[in-house]
Amino acid sequence: MKISYNWLKDYIQTDLSYIDIAKILTSIGLEVEAIEAFQPVKGGLEGLIVGKVLSKRKHPNAEKLCLTEVDIGTGEILNIVCGAPNVEAGQKVVVAIPGTTLYQGENSFTIKKTKLRGQLSEGMICAEDEIGIGESHEGIIVLKPDTPIGLSLKNYYNILDDYIFEIGLTPNRIDSASHFGVARDLAVYLQQISPVHLLKPSVDDFKIDNYSLNIQVSVENQEACPRYSGLCITGVEVKESPDWLKNKLLAIGQKPINNIVDITNFVLHETGQPLHAFDADKIKGAKIIVKTLPDNTKFITLDNQERILSAHDLMICNAEEGMCIAGVFGGVESGITENTKNIFLESAYFNPLYIRRTSKRLGILTDSSFRFERGTDINNTVYTLKRAALLFKELAGVKISSEIIDIYPNPVMPKNVTVTFRNINNLAGVSFDINTLKNILNSLDILILEEDNNGMLLGIPPYRVDVTREADVVEEILRIYGYDKVPFSGRVNHAIVNYNKPDKEKLRNSISDFLSCNGFHEIWTNSLSKADYYADSKYFDSNKTVIITNPLSSALNCMRQSLLFSGLETIAYNINRKNHDLKLYEFGFIYSQKNRQNVQEIYEMFDEDEHLALFMLGREKPESWNAQNDDVNFFDIKSIIENIVKRLGFDRNKIEISEIKNEIFTSGLYYMFNSKPIVSFGKVNKNITDAFGFVQEIFYADFHFQEIITMIENFSVRYMEISKFPEVRRDLALLLDREVKYSAVERIALDTENKILKKLFLFDVYEGENLEPGKKSYAVGFILGDPEKTLIDKQIEKTMANIISAFEHELGAKIR
């Protein structure tokens, strides 16, 4: 949300700099995320001054140019070559002195002393378009004769530099979604230091001019529209807004349109109350009806898009048809045009649930819907009507032609909240003085209805929509009092806790440390995902997708079933920013929906499981002159998987390994323990990478971390004394069929000899010349050892003979 520093000071008298105000706003919960300088005219008219043309004569070398002498009030007379047809001696003109930068769109140039056709020119006499205050280039600007020489043009046009606060407004602080709302909060803070007067624009001059226009209003859906206010206005003159109004809107990024639309936008950003102006002559039957329309009703909005309505979408209708999607977007048929003469001005309070549902379903986010779906001030509708009507009279010459229509059958009263002094002090960590509490509460417009020695009964104004309980009141008090004033205790409390084994957090940190030390970066991605990822999938069951009822967008309309797609979105984000070499990991939860039959409680309807995802792509090592630029491959991610599995305490020899090939993996492996999944990993299917626009191969691993925790609960840590006796190595070269895998070699060797065979490893593979067709050669190393004695040759030879015999019998192997 953008807030103008200059606009803010219209409502509060303060000499604080914009930096000081930004610090205060952040401290009271309105975090200023950025500050941007703003100039209504690019360059701020710096370097432009008022000069007087003393003389004019023809240029000796150019027919269309003339030579002028100009007094700029410094005692120095400037010689300026000018080509404008309207320049004359005695005029007061705008002069750009040397060093001044002038802007034309995105381009700029700096005025320098130079020679034009052989004559010295020490500046420039400017036209409107050259300094950015207009579009005319027919001649130079001629100022009033009494304009002082040497006056800065910035002061002549009263151009004020502004600073724009970008406030990260949290959803609960909709009371501050306007300039007056921010000023009100700022005043609350400053009043704790010294008296500050909050300047709310007066509407005392509001009066009815005639009763020439009568629009009847009825509200059929009181739940969706608890309050509806309106006013008839005639004699409208639609024209360009004055500079002050255009500059205020431009400062906060709003594009001026015309005086009527600009006034409604101005009041919205001033008060936080959205308004809507209808062309009264287009209201058929002279009736306004607030209601819903049947399902699948078609409606064309102001952007000329056809929308299909739901029976839950609240509409502002005339006697025959819909005119506006209430609180969201206007219709093309009833909007303000240059021919509008009479208007009906709407100021209403709409149920936030209705507005949010419609806005999200239609994918329309406007300044109005932003405020309505969070909750506007229901008691502010009439004030804003009067405020806007007075501006219409001032800027559009209108007549107020009806009483204010105000349908408000059930007035909202202040919410009652009981607080105790003990709870306030305990929650805040501060022993408040009673007078300090009262001052803060009064500044916050919170009424003290009753008071005794133990506490108070408070009346919370309706515009503070987030204050509904005692803890909320304490939060309001504390943010104004100052979190930085809460004292720190000198005591540290610690409870001795008997942790269950394994310690899940410690295990997670151990794996994170290992991955980070191996060049991986941890990511945290959104648990909300896109349902389209899981639709029509053979791997994921779309019936188990947890759908969000009122999603923020179609890209965040379900809970994720996998960490894969959110990780790929992160990869896409990095690749788009030229970061192609990535090693990423994430601990995160995935979600699925159970069969709803026999479910007693809502929490029983869903599963939440923690997984660990790994992603690898690009170069295996950073690019360097002394390193090979090899891309990561399957064996790179496999080595990481093997190390993690080892760290988790699994016996590698008891892990069941199978190949996988599905719509997720083009090729990969699946590790299981006691028929329960540990991890699946491999190269991501090309169909998926193509859908994201990737050209690189991506390797992905998915650990069932929560399942792993239950598996290793019964694992015990065993310590073995390091053997005093030497180990022995023997190597074999095996001639095997090409289809035989090393895992089969490993399994047979360990099944044959599991006492003194410590480990075996593959150190060479050969396929090619001098081998029979369909054959390959494995070079395998065997490490043998006995912890109780030194092995003798006879025992070693017998063991190796048994292993060779097993290879020959089960694999048809030949020893080379």
mmCIF file of N, CA and C in Angstrom, residues 641-642 645 650-660 669-681 702-704 707-708 711-712 715:
data_model
loop_
_atom_site.group_PDB
_atom_site.id
_atom_site.type_symbol
_atom_site.label_atom_id
_atom_site.label_comp_id
_atom_site.label_asym_id
_atom_site.label_seq_id
_atom_site.Cartn_x
_atom_site.Cartn_y
_atom_site.Cartn_z
ATOM 1 N N ILE A 641 22.406 -39.880 -1.798
ATOM 2 C CA ILE A 641 21.375 -40.738 -1.201
ATOM 3 C C ILE A 641 22.018 -41.796 -0.313
ATOM 4 N N GLU A 642 23.079 -42.442 -0.826
ATOM 5 C CA GLU A 642 23.746 -43.502 -0.063
ATOM 6 C C GLU A 642 24.292 -42.973 1.254
ATOM 7 N N VAL A 645 21.332 -42.331 3.662
ATOM 8 C CA VAL A 645 20.817 -43.610 4.159
ATOM 9 C C VAL A 645 21.740 -44.163 5.245
ATOM 10 N N PHE A 650 20.578 -47.114 8.478
ATOM 11 C CA PHE A 650 20.112 -48.318 7.798
ATOM 12 C C PHE A 650 21.288 -49.231 7.459
ATOM 13 N N ASP A 651 21.045 -50.528 7.565
ATOM 14 C CA ASP A 651 22.010 -51.515 7.113
ATOM 15 C C ASP A 651 21.873 -51.617 5.608
ATOM 16 N N ARG A 652 22.906 -51.194 4.893
ATOM 17 C CA ARG A 652 22.832 -51.150 3.427
ATOM 18 C C ARG A 652 22.512 -52.513 2.831
ATOM 19 N N ASN A 653 22.955 -53.562 3.500
ATOM 20 C CA ASN A 653 22.747 -54.905 2.953
ATOM 21 C C ASN A 653 21.303 -55.381 3.107
ATOM 22 N N LYS A 654 20.523 -54.701 3.931
ATOM 23 C CA LYS A 654 19.138 -55.121 4.149
ATOM 24 C C LYS A 654 18.133 -54.254 3.392
ATOM 25 N N ILE A 655 18.648 -53.307 2.640
ATOM 26 C CA ILE A 655 17.757 -52.434 1.868
ATOM 27 C C ILE A 655 17.345 -53.136 0.583
ATOM 28 N N GLU A 656 16.052 -53.092 0.301
ATOM 29 C CA GLU A 656 15.515 -53.677 -0.928
ATOM 30 C C GLU A 656 15.535 -52.595 -2.011
ATOM 31 N N ILE A 657 16.140 -52.906 -3.147
ATOM 32 C CA ILE A 657 16.308 -51.928 -4.230
ATOM 33 C C ILE A 657 15.600 -52.423 -5.479
ATOM 34 N N SER A 658 14.831 -51.516 -6.077
ATOM 35 C CA SER A 658 14.154 -51.864 -7.328
ATOM 36 C C SER A 658 14.218 -50.674 -8.277
ATOM 37 N N GLU A 659 14.101 -50.963 -9.549
ATOM 38 C CA GLU A 659 14.104 -49.895 -10.551
ATOM 39 C C GLU A 659 12.718 -49.283 -10.669
ATOM 40 N N ILE A 660 12.673 -47.995 -11.008
ATOM 41 C CA ILE A 660 11.389 -47.336 -11.240
ATOM 42 C C ILE A 660 11.447 -46.576 -12.554
ATOM 43 N N LEU A 669 15.727 -45.336 -9.032
ATOM 44 C CA LEU A 669 15.737 -46.444 -8.085
ATOM 45 C C LEU A 669 14.794 -46.157 -6.932
ATOM 46 N N TYR A 670 14.357 -47.252 -6.308
ATOM 47 C CA TYR A 670 13.420 -47.164 -5.190
ATOM 48 C C TYR A 670 13.985 -48.005 -4.060
ATOM 49 N N TYR A 671 14.275 -47.363 -2.911
ATOM 50 C CA TYR A 671 14.824 -48.056 -1.752
ATOM 51 C C TYR A 671 13.706 -48.334 -0.756
ATOM 52 N N MET A 672 13.671 -49.577 -0.245
ATOM 53 C CA MET A 672 12.683 -49.960 0.766
ATOM 54 C C MET A 672 13.392 -50.712 1.881
ATOM 55 N N PHE A 673 12.765 -50.707 3.057
ATOM 56 C CA PHE A 673 13.270 -51.439 4.213
ATOM 57 C C PHE A 673 12.078 -52.129 4.878
ATOM 58 N N ASN A 674 12.137 -53.429 4.950
ATOM 59 C CA ASN A 674 11.005 -54.213 5.464
ATOM 60 C C ASN A 674 9.709 -53.865 4.715
ATOM 61 N N SER A 675 9.856 -53.720 3.396
ATOM 62 C CA SER A 675 8.724 -53.426 2.491
ATOM 63 C C SER A 675 8.106 -52.046 2.718
ATOM 64 N N LYS A 676 8.824 -51.170 3.417
ATOM 65 C CA LYS A 676 8.350 -49.804 3.621
ATOM 66 C C LYS A 676 9.264 -48.843 2.862
ATOM 67 N N PRO A 677 8.696 -47.779 2.259
ATOM 68 C CA PRO A 677 9.502 -46.902 1.399
ATOM 69 C C PRO A 677 10.481 -46.038 2.190
ATOM 70 N N ILE A 678 11.688 -45.931 1.656
ATOM 71 C CA ILE A 678 12.679 -44.997 2.203
ATOM 72 C C ILE A 678 12.815 -43.794 1.275
ATOM 73 N N VAL A 679 13.176 -44.063 0.018
ATOM 74 C CA VAL A 679 13.422 -42.970 -0.918
ATOM 75 C C VAL A 679 13.262 -43.475 -2.347
ATOM 76 N N SER A 680 12.767 -42.601 -3.197
ATOM 77 C CA SER A 680 12.793 -42.847 -4.631
ATOM 78 C C SER A 680 13.557 -41.691 -5.269
ATOM 79 N N PHE A 681 14.394 -42.002 -6.274
ATOM 80 C CA PHE A 681 15.201 -40.951 -6.872
ATOM 81 C C PHE A 681 15.568 -41.320 -8.297
ATOM 82 N N ASP A 702 13.079 -38.166 -3.376
ATOM 83 C CA ASP A 702 11.954 -37.951 -2.457
ATOM 84 C C ASP A 702 12.062 -38.930 -1.303
ATOM 85 N N PHE A 703 12.501 -38.440 -0.125
ATOM 86 C CA PHE A 703 12.599 -39.249 1.087
ATOM 87 C C PHE A 703 11.279 -39.201 1.856
ATOM 88 N N HIS A 704 10.810 -40.365 2.294
ATOM 89 C CA HIS A 704 9.626 -40.439 3.149
ATOM 90 C C HIS A 704 10.094 -40.242 4.596
ATOM 91 N N GLU A 707 8.019 -41.542 7.586
ATOM 92 C CA GLU A 707 8.033 -43.009 7.612
ATOM 93 C C GLU A 707 9.379 -43.516 8.105
ATOM 94 N N ILE A 708 10.440 -42.822 7.704
ATOM 95 C CA ILE A 708 11.788 -43.219 8.125
ATOM 96 C C ILE A 708 11.939 -43.122 9.636
ATOM 97 N N MET A 711 10.650 -46.075 11.263
ATOM 98 C CA MET A 711 11.476 -47.258 11.007
ATOM 99 C C MET A 711 12.679 -47.334 11.941
ATOM 100 N N ILE A 712 13.302 -46.190 12.184
ATOM 101 C CA ILE A 712 14.575 -46.209 12.912
ATOM 102 C C ILE A 712 14.403 -46.044 14.418
ATOM 103 N N PHE A 715 16.121 -48.837 16.009
ATOM 104 C CA PHE A 715 17.540 -49.033 15.688
ATOM 105 C C PHE A 715 18.365 -48.741 16.926
#
